[in-house]
Coordinates of C-alpha atoms in Angstrom, one line a residue:
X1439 CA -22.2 57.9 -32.3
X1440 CA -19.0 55.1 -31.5
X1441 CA -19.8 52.0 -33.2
X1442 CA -19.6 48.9 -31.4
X1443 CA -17.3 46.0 -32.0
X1444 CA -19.3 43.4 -33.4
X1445 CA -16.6 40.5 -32.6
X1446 CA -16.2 42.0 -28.4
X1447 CA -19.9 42.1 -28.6
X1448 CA -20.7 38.7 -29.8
X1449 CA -17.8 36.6 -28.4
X1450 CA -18.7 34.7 -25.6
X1451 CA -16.9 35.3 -22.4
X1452 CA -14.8 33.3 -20.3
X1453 CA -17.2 32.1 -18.1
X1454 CA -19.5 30.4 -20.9
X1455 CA -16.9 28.5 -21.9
X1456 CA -18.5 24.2 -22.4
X1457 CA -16.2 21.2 -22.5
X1458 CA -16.3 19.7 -26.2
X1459 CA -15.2 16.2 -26.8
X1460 CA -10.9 15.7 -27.4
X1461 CA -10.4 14.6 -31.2
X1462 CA -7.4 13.5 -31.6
X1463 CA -6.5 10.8 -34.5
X1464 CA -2.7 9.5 -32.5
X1465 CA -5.5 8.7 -29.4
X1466 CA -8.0 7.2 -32.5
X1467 CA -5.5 4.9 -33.9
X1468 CA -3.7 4.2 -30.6
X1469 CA -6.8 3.3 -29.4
X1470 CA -8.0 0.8 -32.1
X1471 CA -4.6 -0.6 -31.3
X1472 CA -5.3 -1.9 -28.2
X1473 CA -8.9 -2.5 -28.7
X1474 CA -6.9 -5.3 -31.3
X1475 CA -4.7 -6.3 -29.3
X1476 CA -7.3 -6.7 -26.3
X1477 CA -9.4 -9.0 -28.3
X1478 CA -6.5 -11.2 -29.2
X1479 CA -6.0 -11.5 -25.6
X1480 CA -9.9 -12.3 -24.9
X1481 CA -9.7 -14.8 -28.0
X1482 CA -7.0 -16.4 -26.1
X1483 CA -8.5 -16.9 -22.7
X1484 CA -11.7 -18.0 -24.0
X1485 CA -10.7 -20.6 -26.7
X1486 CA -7.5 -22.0 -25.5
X1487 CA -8.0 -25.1 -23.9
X1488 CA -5.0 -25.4 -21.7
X1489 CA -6.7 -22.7 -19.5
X1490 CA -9.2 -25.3 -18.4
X1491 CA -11.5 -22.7 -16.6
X1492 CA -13.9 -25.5 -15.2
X1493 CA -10.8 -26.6 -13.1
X1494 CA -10.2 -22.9 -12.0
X1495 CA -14.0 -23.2 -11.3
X1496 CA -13.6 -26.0 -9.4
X1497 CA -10.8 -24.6 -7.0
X1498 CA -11.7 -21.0 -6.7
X1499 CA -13.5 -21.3 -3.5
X1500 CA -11.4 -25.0 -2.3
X1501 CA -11.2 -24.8 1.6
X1502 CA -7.1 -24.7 0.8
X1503 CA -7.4 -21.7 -0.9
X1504 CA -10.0 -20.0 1.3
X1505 CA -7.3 -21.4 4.4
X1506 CA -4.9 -19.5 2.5
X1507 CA -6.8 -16.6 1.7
X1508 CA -7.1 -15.9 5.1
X1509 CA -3.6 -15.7 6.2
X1510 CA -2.6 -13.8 3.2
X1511 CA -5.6 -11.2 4.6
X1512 CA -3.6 -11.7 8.3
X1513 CA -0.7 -11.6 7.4
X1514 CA -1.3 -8.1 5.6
X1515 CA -3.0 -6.6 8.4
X1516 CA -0.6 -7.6 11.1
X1517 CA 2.5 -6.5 9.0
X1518 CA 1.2 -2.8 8.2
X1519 CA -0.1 -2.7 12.2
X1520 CA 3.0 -3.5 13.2
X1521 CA 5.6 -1.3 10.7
X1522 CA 3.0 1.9 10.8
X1523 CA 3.4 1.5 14.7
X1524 CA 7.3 1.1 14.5
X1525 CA 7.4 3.8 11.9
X1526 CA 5.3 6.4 14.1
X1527 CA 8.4 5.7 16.6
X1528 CA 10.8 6.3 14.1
X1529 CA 9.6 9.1 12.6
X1530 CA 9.5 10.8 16.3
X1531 CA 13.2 9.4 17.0
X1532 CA 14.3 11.2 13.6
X1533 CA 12.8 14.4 14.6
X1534 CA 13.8 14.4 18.1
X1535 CA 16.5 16.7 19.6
X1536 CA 18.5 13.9 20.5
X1537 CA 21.7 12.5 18.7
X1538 CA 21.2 8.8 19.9
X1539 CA 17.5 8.5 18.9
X1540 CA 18.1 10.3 15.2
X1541 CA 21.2 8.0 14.9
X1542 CA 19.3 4.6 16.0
X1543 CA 16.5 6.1 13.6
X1544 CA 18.7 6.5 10.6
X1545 CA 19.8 3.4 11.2
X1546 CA 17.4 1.2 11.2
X1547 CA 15.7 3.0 7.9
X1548 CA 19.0 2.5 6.1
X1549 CA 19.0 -1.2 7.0
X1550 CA 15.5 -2.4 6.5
X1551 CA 15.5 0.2 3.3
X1552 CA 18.4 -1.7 1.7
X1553 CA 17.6 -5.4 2.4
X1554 CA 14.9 -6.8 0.3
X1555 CA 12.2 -8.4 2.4
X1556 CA 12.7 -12.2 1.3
X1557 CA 16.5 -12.2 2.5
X1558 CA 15.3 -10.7 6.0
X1559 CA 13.0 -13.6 5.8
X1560 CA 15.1 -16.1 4.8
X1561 CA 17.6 -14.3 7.4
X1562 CA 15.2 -14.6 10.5
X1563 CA 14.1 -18.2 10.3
X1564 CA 17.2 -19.5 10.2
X1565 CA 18.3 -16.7 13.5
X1566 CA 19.1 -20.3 15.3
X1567 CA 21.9 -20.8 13.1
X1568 CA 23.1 -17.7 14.9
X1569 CA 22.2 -17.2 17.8
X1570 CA 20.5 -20.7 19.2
X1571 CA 19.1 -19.3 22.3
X1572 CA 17.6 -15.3 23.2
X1573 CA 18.1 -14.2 26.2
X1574 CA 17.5 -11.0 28.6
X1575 CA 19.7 -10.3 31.4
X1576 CA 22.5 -8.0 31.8
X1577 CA 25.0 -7.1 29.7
X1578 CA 28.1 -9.4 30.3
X1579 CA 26.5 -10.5 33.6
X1580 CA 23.8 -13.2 34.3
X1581 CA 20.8 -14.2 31.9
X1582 CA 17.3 -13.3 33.8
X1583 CA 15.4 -15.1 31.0
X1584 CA 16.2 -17.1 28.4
X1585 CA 14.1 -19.1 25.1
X1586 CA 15.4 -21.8 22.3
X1587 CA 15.3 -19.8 19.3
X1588 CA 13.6 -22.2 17.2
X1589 CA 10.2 -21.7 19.7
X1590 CA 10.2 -18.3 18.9
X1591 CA 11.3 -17.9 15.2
X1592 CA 8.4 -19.8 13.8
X1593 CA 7.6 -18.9 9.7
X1594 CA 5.1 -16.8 10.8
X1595 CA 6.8 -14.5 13.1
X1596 CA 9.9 -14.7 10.4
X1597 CA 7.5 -13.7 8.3
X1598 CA 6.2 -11.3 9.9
X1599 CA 9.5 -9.6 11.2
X1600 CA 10.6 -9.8 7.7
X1601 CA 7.0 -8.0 6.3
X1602 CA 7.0 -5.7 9.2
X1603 CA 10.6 -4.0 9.4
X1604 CA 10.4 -3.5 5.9
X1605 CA 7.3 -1.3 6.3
X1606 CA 7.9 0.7 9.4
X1607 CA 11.3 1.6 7.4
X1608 CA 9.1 2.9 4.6
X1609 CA 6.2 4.1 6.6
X1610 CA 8.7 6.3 9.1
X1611 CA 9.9 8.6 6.6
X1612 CA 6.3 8.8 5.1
X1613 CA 5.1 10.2 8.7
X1614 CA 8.2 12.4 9.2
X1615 CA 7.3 14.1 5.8
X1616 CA 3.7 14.5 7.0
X1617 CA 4.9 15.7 10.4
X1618 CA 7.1 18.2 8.5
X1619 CA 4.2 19.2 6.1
X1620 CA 2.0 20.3 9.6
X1621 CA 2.8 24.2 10.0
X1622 CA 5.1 25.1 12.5
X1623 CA 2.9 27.7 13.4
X1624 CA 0.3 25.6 14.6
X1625 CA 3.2 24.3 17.2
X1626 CA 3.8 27.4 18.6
X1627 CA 0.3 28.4 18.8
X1628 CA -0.1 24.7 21.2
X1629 CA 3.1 26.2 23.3
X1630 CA 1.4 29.4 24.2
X1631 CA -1.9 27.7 25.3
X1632 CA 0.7 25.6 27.4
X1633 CA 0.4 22.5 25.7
X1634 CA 3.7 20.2 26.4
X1635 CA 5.6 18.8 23.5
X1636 CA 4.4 15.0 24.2
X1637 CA 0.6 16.7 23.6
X1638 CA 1.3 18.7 21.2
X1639 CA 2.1 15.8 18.9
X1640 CA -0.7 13.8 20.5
X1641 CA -3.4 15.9 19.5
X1642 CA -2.1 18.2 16.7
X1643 CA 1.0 17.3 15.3
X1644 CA 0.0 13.8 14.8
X1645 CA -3.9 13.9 13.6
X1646 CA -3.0 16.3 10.9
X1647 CA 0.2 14.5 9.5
X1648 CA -1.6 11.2 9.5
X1649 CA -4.6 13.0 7.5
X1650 CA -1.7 13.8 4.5
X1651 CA 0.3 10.5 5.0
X1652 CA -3.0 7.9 4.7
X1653 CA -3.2 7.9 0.7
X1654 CA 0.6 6.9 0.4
X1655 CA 0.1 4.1 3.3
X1656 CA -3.2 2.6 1.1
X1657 CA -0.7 2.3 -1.5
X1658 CA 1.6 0.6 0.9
X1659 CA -0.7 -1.6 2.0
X1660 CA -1.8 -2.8 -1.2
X1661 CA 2.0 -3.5 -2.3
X1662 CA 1.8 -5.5 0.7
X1663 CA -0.8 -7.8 -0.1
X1664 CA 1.5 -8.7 -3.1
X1665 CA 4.7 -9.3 -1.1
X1666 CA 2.8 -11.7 1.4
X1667 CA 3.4 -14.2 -1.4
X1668 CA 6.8 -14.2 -0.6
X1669 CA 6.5 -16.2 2.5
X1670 CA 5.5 -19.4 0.0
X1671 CA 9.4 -19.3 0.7
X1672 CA 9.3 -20.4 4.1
X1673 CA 6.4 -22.8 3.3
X1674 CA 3.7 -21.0 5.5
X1675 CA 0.3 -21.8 4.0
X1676 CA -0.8 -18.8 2.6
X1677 CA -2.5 -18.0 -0.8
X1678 CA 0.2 -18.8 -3.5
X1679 CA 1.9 -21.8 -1.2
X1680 CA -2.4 -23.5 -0.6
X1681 CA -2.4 -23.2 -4.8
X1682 CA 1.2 -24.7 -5.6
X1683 CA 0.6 -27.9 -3.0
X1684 CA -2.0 -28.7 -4.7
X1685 CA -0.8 -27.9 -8.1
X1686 CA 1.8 -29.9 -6.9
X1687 CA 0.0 -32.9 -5.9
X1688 CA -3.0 -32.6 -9.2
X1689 CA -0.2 -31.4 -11.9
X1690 CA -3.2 -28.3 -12.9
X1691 CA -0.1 -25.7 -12.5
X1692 CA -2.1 -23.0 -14.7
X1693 CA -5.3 -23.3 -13.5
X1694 CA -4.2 -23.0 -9.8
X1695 CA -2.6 -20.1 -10.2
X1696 CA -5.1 -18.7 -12.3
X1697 CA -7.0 -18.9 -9.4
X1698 CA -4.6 -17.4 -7.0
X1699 CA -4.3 -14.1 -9.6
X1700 CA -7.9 -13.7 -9.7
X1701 CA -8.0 -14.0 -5.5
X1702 CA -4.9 -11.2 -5.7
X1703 CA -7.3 -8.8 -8.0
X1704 CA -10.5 -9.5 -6.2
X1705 CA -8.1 -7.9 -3.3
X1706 CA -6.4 -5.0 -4.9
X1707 CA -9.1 -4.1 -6.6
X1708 CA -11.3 -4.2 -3.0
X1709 CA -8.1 -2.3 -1.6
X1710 CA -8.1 0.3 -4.4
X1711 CA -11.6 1.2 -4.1
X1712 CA -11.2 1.9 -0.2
X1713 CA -8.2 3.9 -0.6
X1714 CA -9.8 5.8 -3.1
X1715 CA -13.3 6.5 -0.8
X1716 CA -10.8 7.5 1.6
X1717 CA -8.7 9.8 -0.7
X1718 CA -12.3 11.3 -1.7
X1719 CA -12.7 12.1 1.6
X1720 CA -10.2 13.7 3.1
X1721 CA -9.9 16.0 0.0
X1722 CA -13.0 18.1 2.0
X1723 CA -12.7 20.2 4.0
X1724 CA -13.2 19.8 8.1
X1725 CA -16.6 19.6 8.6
X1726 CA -18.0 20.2 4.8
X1727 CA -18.9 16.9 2.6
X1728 CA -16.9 16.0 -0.5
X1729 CA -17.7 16.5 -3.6
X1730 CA -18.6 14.3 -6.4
X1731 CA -18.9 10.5 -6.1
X1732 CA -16.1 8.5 -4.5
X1733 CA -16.4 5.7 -6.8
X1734 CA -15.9 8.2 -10.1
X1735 CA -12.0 7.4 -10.6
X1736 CA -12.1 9.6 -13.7
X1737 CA -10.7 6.5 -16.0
X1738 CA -12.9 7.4 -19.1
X1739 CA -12.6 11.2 -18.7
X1740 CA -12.4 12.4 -22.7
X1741 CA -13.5 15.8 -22.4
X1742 CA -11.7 19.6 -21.5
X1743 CA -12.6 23.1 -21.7
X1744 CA -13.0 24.7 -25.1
X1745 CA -9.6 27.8 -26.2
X1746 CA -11.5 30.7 -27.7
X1747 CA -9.6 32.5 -30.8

């Protein structure tokens, strides 16, 4: 009669494998190191006077800051509207048969690419200096319509232009790699039913790449909450400008922008959380629910599968 393997019989198999906890004395000791040096930083907010959190109290929720808080919030929206709508455009022109179109694509991605955002600005509200009235009309021939320069560059639309270009130069290449990720099969399946080109994109093409290029554009649009404070530049009242004029005018420098950084996380962090519900839910499946909770991000995670001998 065979005898039977004691250790096949009584090892457990793959399948009944359980997570045990990750001990690990570098992550112990790393760990108890910036524990330290995140109480230091506590002991330092709390007891150091020269924070003066009643002032930051008192200004949190000013009408100036509120004011400001609100065209920080349009200024954001209107910048990514704007550059995701050029960048669809650009993405198409890049991908598009024609020489001219891929060449004025290129283009324009290499320029607003390469120059920073705060010298377009700076660049655009001073367009007058350059060009001191716009015009339509034809080329070498008479002007149909014509506007001073200074009426239309305002620091708004500077800002803007300078916000926007900047975006749709990031967010074309984004969609060309998501229109690039959709099969090409799924193309020439649409040609065989008929479908033209222009529909194609319309209602395949287009739907799908957008589904893979949204978590990148929630990153993009958090980075440009942030860059909105660059327009304090061209003196346009938005969050950081409202906290310096009156920083300016009390001489509470600290507390004031204490208060603009805590507006800036409340936003991110509102931001983050959205992009990550969105994320949560496009990792299912059409028609199926996700799994697990959207608001898990997995931060405190210590645990991984047990390696049997």
């Amino acid at each position: 009669m065979p005898m039977q393997d004691n250790d096949s019989t009584n090892r457990p198999s793959i399948h009944d494998t359980r997570p045990v906890p990750v001990r690990n004395l570098a992550q112990w000791v790393g760990g108890a190191v910036l524990l330290l040096f995140g109480l230091l930083f506590f002991q330092i907010l709390v007891t150091n006077r020269n924070m003066k959190w009643p002032v930051v109290a008192d200004y949190l929720f000013d009408p100036k800051i509120l004011s400001g808080l609100g065209m920080t919030l349009l200024l954001t929206v209107l910048a990514m509207v704007i550059g995701l709508a050029i960048g669809v455009i650009l993405a198409i022109m890049r991908l598009s048969s024609g020489r001219v179109f891929q060449a004025v694509s290129w283009a324009w991605i290499w320029f607003f690419r390469g120059v920073p955002p705060l010298v377009q600005m700076i660049f655009w509200y001073n367009l007058a200096l350059l060009l001191p009235e716009l015009s339509i009309g034809i080329p070498f021939g008479p002007k149909l319509i014509s506007w001073n320069t200074n009426d239309l560059i305002t620091p708004f639309s500077a800002a803007i232009m300078g916000l926007a270009f900047t975006e749709s130069a990031y967010a074309a290449e984004m969609i060309r790699a998501g229109i690039q990720a959709v099969s090409h099969g799924q193309t020439e399946a649409a040609a065989t039913l008929g479908m033209t080109r222009g529909q194609t994109l319309r209602r395949i093409v287009l739907p799908q790449a957008l589904r893979i290029v949204i978590p990148p554009i929630g990153n993009d649009t958090i980075s440009m909450l942030k860059f909105t404070s660059l327009v304090s530049v061209l003196a346009l009242p938005d969050l950081l400008y409202s906290a310096q004029m009156i920083y300016a005018r009390t001489y509470q420098t600290i507390p004031l922008l204490i208060v603009a950084t805590l507006w800036y996380l409340v936003l991110t962090t509102i931001l983050t959380l959205a992009e990550h519900m969105i994320e949560h839910r496009l990792k299912a499946a059409p028609g199926q629910k996700a799994k697990g909770r959207w608001w898990n991000l997995g931060l405190f995670s210590r645990q991984r599968a047990e390696v049997l001998p």
